[in-house]
Short mmCIF file of C-alpha atoms and ligand atoms in Angstrom, two decimals:
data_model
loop_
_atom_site.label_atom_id
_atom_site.label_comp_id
_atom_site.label_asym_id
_atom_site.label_seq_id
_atom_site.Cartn_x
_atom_site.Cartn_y
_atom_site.Cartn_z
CA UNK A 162 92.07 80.67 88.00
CA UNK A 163 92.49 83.76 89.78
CA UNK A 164 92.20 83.59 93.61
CA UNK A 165 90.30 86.90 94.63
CA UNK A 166 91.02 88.80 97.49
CA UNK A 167 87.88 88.60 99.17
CA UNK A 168 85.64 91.98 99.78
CA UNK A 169 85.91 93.20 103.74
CA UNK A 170 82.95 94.32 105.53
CA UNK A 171 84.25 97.39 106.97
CA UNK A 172 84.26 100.28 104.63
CA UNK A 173 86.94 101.01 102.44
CA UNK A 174 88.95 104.10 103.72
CA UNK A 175 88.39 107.36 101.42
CA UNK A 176 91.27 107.96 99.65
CA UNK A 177 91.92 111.45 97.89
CA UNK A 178 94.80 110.89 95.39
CA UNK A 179 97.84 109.66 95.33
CA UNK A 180 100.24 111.67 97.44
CA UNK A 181 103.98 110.68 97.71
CA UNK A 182 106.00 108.02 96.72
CA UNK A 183 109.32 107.50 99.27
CA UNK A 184 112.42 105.75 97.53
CA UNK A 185 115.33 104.25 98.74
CA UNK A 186 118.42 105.51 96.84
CA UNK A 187 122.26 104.06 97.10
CA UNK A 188 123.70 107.60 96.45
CA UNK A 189 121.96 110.58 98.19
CA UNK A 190 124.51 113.34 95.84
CA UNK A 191 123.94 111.69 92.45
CA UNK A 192 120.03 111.85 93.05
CA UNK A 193 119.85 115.39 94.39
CA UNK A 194 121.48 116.21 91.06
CA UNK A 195 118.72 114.07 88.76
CA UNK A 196 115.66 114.98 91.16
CA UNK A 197 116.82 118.50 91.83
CA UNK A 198 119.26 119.98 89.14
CA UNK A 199 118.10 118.16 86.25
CA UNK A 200 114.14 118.12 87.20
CA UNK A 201 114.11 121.04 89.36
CA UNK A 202 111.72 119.42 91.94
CA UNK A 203 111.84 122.13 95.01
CA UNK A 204 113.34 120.99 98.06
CA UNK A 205 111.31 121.30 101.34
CA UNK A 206 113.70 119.89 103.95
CA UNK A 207 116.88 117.89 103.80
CA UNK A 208 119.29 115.84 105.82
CA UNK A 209 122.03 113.72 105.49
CA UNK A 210 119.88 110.91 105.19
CA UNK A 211 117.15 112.09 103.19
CA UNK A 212 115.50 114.72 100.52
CA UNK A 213 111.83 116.10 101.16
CA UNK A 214 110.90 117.32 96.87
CA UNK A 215 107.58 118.89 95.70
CA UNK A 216 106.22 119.84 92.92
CA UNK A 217 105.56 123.60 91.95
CA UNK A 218 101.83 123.12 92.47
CA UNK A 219 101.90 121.47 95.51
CA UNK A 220 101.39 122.51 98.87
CA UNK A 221 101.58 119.01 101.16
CA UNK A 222 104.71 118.80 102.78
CA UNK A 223 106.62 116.34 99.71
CA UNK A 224 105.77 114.47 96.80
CA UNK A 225 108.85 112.61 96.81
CA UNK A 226 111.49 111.12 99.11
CA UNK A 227 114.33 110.11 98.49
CA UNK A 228 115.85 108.43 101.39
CA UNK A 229 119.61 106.88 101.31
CA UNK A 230 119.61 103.05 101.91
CA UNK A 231 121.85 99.87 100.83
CA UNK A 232 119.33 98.54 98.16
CA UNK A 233 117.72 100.44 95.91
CA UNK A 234 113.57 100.03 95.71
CA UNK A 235 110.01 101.64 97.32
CA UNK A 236 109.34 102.23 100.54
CA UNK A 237 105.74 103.62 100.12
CA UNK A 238 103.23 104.57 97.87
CA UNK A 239 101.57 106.75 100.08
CA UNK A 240 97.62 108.22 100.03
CA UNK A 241 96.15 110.90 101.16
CA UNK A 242 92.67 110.26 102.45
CA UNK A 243 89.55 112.39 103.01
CA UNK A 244 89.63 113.26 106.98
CA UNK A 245 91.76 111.49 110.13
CA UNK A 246 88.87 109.27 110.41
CA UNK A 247 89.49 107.70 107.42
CA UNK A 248 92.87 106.85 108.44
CA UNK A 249 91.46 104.89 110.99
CA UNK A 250 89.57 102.94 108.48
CA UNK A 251 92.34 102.50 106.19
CA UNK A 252 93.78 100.30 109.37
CA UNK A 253 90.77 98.94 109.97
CA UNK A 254 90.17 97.56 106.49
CA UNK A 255 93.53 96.16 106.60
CA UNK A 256 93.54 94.61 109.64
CA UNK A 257 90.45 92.87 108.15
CA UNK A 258 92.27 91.37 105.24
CA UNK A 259 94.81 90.05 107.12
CA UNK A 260 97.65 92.16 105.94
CA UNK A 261 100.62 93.59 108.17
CA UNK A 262 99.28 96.86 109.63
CA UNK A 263 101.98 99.66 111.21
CA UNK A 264 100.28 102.91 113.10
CA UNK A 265 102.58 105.99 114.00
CA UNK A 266 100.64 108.97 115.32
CA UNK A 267 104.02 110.78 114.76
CA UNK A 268 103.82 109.81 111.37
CA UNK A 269 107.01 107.71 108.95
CA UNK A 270 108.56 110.68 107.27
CA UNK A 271 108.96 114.32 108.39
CA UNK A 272 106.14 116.77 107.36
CA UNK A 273 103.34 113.92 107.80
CA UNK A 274 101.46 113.00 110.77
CA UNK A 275 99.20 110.11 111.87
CA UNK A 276 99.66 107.28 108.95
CA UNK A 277 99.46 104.10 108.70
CA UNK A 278 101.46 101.88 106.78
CA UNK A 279 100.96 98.44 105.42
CA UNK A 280 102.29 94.99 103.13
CA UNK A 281 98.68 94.95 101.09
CA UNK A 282 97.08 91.99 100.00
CA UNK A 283 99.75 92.31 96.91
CA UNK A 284 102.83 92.69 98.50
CA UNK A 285 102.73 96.70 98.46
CA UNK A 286 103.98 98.89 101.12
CA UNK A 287 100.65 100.97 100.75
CA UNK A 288 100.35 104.39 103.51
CA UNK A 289 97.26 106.08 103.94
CA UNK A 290 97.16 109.62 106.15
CA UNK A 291 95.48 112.79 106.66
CA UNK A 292 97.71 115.21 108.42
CA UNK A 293 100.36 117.00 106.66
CA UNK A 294 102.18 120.25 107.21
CA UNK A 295 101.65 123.17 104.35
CA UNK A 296 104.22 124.75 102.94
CA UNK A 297 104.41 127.44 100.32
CA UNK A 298 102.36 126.24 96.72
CA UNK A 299 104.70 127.91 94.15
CA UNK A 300 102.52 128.23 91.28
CA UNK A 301 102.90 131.83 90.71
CA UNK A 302 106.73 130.94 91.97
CA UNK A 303 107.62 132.36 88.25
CA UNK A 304 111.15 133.04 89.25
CA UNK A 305 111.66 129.72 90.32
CA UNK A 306 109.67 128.60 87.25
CA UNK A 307 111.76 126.13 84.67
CA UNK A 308 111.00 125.58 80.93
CA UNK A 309 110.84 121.95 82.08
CA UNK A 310 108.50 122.26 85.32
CA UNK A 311 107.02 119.57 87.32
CA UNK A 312 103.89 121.06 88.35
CA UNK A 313 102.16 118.14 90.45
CA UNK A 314 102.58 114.37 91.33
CA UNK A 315 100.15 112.60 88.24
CA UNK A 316 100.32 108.60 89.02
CA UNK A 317 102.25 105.49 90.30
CA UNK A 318 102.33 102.57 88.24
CA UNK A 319 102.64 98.83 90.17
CA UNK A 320 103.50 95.52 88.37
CA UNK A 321 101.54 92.88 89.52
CA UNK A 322 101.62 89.25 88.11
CA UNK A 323 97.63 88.64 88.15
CA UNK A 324 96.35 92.05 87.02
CA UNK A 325 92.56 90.48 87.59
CA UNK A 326 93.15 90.41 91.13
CA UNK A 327 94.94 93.79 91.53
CA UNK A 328 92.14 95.24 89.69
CA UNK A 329 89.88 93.93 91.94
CA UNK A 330 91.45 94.40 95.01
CA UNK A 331 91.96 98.34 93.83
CA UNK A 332 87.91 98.47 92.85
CA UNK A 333 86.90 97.09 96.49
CA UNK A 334 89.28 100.32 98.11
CA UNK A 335 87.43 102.20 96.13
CA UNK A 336 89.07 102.92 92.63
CA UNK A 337 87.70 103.31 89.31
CA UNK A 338 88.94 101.82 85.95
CA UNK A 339 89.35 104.61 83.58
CA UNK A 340 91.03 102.43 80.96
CA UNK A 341 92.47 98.37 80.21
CA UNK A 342 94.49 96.48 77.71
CA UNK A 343 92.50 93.23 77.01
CA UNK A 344 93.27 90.02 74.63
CA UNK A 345 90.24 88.17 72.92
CA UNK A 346 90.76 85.68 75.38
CA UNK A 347 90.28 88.04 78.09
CA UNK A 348 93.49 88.33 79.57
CA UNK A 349 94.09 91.32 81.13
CA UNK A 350 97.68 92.80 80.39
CA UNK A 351 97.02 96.62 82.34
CA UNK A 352 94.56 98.55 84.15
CA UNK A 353 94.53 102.15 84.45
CA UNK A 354 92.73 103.04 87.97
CA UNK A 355 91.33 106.56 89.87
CA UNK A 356 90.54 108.45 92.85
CA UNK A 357 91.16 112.13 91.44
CA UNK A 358 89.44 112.87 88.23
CA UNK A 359 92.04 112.07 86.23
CA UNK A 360 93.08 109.18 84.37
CA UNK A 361 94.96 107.20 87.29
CA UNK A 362 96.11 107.37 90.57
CA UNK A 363 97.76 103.99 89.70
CA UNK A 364 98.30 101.61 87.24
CA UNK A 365 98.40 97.73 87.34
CA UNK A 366 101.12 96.25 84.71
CA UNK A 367 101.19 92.82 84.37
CA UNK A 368 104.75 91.22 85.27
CA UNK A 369 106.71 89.67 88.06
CA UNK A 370 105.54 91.42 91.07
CA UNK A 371 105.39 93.18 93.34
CA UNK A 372 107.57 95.69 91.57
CA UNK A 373 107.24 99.51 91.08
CA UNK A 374 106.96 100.44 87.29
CA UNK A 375 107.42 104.11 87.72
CA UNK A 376 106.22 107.61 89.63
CA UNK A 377 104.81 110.52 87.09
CA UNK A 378 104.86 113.78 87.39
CA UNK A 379 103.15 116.08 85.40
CA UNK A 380 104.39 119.29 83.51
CA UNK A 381 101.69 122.10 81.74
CA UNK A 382 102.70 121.76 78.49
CA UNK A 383 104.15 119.31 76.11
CA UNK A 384 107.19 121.69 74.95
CA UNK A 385 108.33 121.32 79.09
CA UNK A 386 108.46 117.74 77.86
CA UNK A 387 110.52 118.30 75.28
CA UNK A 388 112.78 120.74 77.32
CA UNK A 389 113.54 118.12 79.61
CA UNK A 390 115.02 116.05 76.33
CA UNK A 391 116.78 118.36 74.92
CA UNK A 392 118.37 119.12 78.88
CA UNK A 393 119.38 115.15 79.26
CA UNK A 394 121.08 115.55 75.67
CA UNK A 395 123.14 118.58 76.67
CA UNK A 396 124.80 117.17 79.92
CA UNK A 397 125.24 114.17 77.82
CA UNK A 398 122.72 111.85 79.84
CA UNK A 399 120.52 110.70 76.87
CA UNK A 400 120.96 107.81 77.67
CA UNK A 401 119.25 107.74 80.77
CA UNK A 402 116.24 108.40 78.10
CA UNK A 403 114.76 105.14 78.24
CA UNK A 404 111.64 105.92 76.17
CA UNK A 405 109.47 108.49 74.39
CA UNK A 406 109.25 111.73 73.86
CA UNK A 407 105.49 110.67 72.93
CA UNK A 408 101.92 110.47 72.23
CA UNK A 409 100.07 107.61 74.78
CA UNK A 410 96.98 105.43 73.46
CA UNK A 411 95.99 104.87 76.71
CA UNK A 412 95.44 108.01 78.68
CA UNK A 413 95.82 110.46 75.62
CA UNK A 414 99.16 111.97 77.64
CA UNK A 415 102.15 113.29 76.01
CA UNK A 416 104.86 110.92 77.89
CA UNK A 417 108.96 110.14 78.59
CA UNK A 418 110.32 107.76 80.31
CA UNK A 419 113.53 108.25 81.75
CA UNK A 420 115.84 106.79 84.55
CA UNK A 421 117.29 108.27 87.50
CA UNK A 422 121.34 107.18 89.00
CA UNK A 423 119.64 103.28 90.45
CA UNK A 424 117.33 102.79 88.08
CA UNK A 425 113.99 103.75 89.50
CA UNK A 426 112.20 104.79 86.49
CA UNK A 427 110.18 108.29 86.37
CA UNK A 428 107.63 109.18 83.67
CA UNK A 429 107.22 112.93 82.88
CA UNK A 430 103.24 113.28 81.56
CA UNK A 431 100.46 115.84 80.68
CA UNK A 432 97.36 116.52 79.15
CA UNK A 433 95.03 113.52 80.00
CA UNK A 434 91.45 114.29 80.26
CA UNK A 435 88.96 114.58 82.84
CA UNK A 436 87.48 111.54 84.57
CA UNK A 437 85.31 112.71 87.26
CA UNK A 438 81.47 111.65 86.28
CA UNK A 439 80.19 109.12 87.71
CA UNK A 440 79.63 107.00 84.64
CA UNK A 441 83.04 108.05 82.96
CA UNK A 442 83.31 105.15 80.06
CA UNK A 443 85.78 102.76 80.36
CA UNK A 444 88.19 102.01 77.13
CA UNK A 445 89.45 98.89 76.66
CA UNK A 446 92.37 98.61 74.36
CA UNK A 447 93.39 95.49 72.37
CA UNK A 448 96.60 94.23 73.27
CA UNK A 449 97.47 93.46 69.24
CA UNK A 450 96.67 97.41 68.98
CA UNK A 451 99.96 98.69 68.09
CA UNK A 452 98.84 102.63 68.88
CA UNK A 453 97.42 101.61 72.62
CA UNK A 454 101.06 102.27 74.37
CA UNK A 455 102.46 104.80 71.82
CA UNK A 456 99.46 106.52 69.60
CA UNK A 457 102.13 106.97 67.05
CA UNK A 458 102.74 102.96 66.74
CA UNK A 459 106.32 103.67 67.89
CA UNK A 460 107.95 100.24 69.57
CA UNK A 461 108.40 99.85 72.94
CA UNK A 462 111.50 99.20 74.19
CA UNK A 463 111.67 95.59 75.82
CA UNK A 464 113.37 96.85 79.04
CA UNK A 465 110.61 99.39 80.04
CA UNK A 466 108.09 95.72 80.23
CA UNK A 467 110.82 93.86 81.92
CA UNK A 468 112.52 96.44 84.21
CA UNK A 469 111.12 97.70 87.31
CA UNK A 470 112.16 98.70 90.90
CA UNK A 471 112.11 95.89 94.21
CA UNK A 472 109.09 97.12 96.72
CA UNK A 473 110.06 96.75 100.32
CA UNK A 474 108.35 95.21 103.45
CA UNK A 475 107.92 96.94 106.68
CA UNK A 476 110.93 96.05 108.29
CA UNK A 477 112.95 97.41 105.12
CA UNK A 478 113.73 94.08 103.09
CA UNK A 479 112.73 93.46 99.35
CA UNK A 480 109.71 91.99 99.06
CA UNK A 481 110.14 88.53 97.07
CA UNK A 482 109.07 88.80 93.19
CA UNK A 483 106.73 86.42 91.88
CA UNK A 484 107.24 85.49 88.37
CA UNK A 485 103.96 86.19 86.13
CA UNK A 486 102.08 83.23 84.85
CA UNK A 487 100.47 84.82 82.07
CA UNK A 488 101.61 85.45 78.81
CA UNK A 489 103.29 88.46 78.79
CA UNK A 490 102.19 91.99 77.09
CA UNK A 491 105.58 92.19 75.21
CA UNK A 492 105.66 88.33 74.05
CA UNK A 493 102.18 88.70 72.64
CA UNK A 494 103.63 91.85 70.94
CA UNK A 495 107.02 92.76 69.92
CA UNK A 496 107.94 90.11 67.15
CA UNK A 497 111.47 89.19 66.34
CA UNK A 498 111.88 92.71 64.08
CA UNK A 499 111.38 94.48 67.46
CA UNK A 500 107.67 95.71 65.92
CA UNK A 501 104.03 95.21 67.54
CA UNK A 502 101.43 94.40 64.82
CA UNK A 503 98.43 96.16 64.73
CA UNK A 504 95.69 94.60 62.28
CA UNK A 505 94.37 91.56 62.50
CA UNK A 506 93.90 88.48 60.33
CA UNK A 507 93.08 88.88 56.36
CA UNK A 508 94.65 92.49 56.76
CA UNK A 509 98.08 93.49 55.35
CA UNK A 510 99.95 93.15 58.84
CA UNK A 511 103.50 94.29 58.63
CA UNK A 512 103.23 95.29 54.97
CA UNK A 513 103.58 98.93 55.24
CA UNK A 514 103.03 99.60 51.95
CA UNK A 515 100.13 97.70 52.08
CA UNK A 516 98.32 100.12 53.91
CA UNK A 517 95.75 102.46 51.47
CA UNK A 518 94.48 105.09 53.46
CA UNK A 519 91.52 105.39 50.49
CA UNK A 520 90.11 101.72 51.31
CA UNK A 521 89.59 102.94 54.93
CA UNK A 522 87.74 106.13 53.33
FE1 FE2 B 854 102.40 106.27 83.67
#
């Protein structure tokens, strides 16, 4: 039975999109080249300790930062939210839940100011601020432009062992469920959540947690996707490819997975669809629905549902990873030939001859 984290009574703060993700890295070098040569993210500001990246669209101080450390995992998934009152209420509403709270007016990382930082209810470090410095938005930047841009920060996805409660937790702060994968008996296996009218802002996997699945960052086109491939297999890096080039179920986005120098995994994305009515329909996906993680029914690799990266607290230690209770997404799905099945009972699962495209006419 899940145990709910229980509603506060102070509002929830107002939370724009997702902003920044900061990562701890064991070798500063090799991820300059993966984050810079090989993606081309723009650097804002460097030291010997740290990277400042953004994307070519973006005009907030970062999007990503790397920062050198002895243990590879997340320092924040950071927020912007509406105004600097709200970052008071993002404090507030933690304080209220019981949760670890850390304030600094002068901000965590350079290029941010007021912020405040927290362990959430799910053993995220979760920052919330308003002030930022501007710098230049290089979207007409067509001499800097790459045929495998990264235009903008899309999503962070989170693996949580009780997805139920993550989802709740997520709907109280105010996000919306664009999509979920679902079992007949309920279980919830993923939930796709929003603040900017897109698909997600964040996604909840369900797995030992708290673990970070992977950052996204979003390109125009699919052929920048495809670019990005064909890069890896020229500097002889394919296999840091961990999965994809493909079409999603969930989401509709043209995806890759792929893995920088410690692992951290980063998903390059685009063309998911607009999300921003109020009553925006949720989809529910059946976990036995081989086309909900790859639309083309390709197999999922088993690492990319078992890997992930160590969250930290705020004092800089890996946060402890609690083992998932129930049954997982891959164990329901990949059988021993490495496929998912999609039809159900009476139908001519795993016969793919079987399969008359005039009966379904
Ligand atoms: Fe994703």
């Amino acid at each position: 039975m899940t145990d709910f984290i229980p509603t506060p009574t102070v509002p929830a703060p107002d939370i724009v999109r997702c902003a920044y993700m900061e990562i701890v890295v064991t070798d500063l070098a090799a991820s300059r080249a993966f984050y810079v040569d090989l993606l081309g993210l723009h650097v804002t500001e460097e030291d010997e300790n740290a990277i400042y990246l953004r994307s070519l669209e973006e005009f907030i101080h970062h999007n990503l930062v790397l920062r050198k450390g002895p243990v590879a995992a997340v320092a924040a998934f950071a927020y912007r939210v509406k105004s600097p009152a709200e970052v008071d209420a993002a404090e507030a509403y933690y304080r209220e839940l019981g949760c670890r709270v850390e304030r600094r007016k002068e901000g965590f990382t350079k290029g941010i100011g007021d912020a405040v930082r927290v362990e959430d209810p799910l053993g995220f470090p979760y920052e919330f601020f308003y002030e930022v410095e501007h710098v230049e938005r290089l979207t007409q930047r067509y001499d800097l432009y790459s045929a495998g841009e990264l235009v903008r920060l899309d999503h962070f996805n989170q693996v949580t062992p009780d997805v139920p409660r993550g989802r709740k937790y997520l709907e109280d702060l105010g996000f919306r469920v664009s999509e979920d994968i679902k079992d007949s008996d309920g279980v919830t296996y993923a939930a796709w959540m929003h603040r900017k009218q897109t698909v997600h802002d964040t996604a909840l996997t369900g797995g030992n947690g708290p673990r970070m699945h992977h950052v996204a960052f979003a390109t125009h086109e699919k052929h920048n996707i495809i670019q990005i491939c064909d890069k890896m297999g020229a500097l002889r890096i394919s296999d840091r490819i961990e999965r994809g080039p493909g079409r999603h179920g969930v989401s509709n986005a043209f995806y890759l997975y792929i893995l920088d120098p410690d692992g951290h995994r980063i998903e390059i994305y685009t063309q998911d669809y607009y999300t921003g009515d109020p009553d925006n329909p949720t989809i529910t996906w059946d976990v036995h629905d081989n086309q909900r993680r790859d639309w083309w029914g390709n197999p999922v690799v088993p690492s990319w549902y078992t890997e992930a990266s160590l969250v930290l607290d705020l004092d800089g230690n890996p946060q402890p990873v609690i083992e998932r209770t129930d049954a997982s997404e891959m164990a329901v799905t990949v059988g021993a030939d490495g496929f998912s099945y999609t039809r159900k009972d009476g139908s001519p699962e795993g016969d793919r001859t079987g399969f008359k495209l005039g009966a379904q006419l």
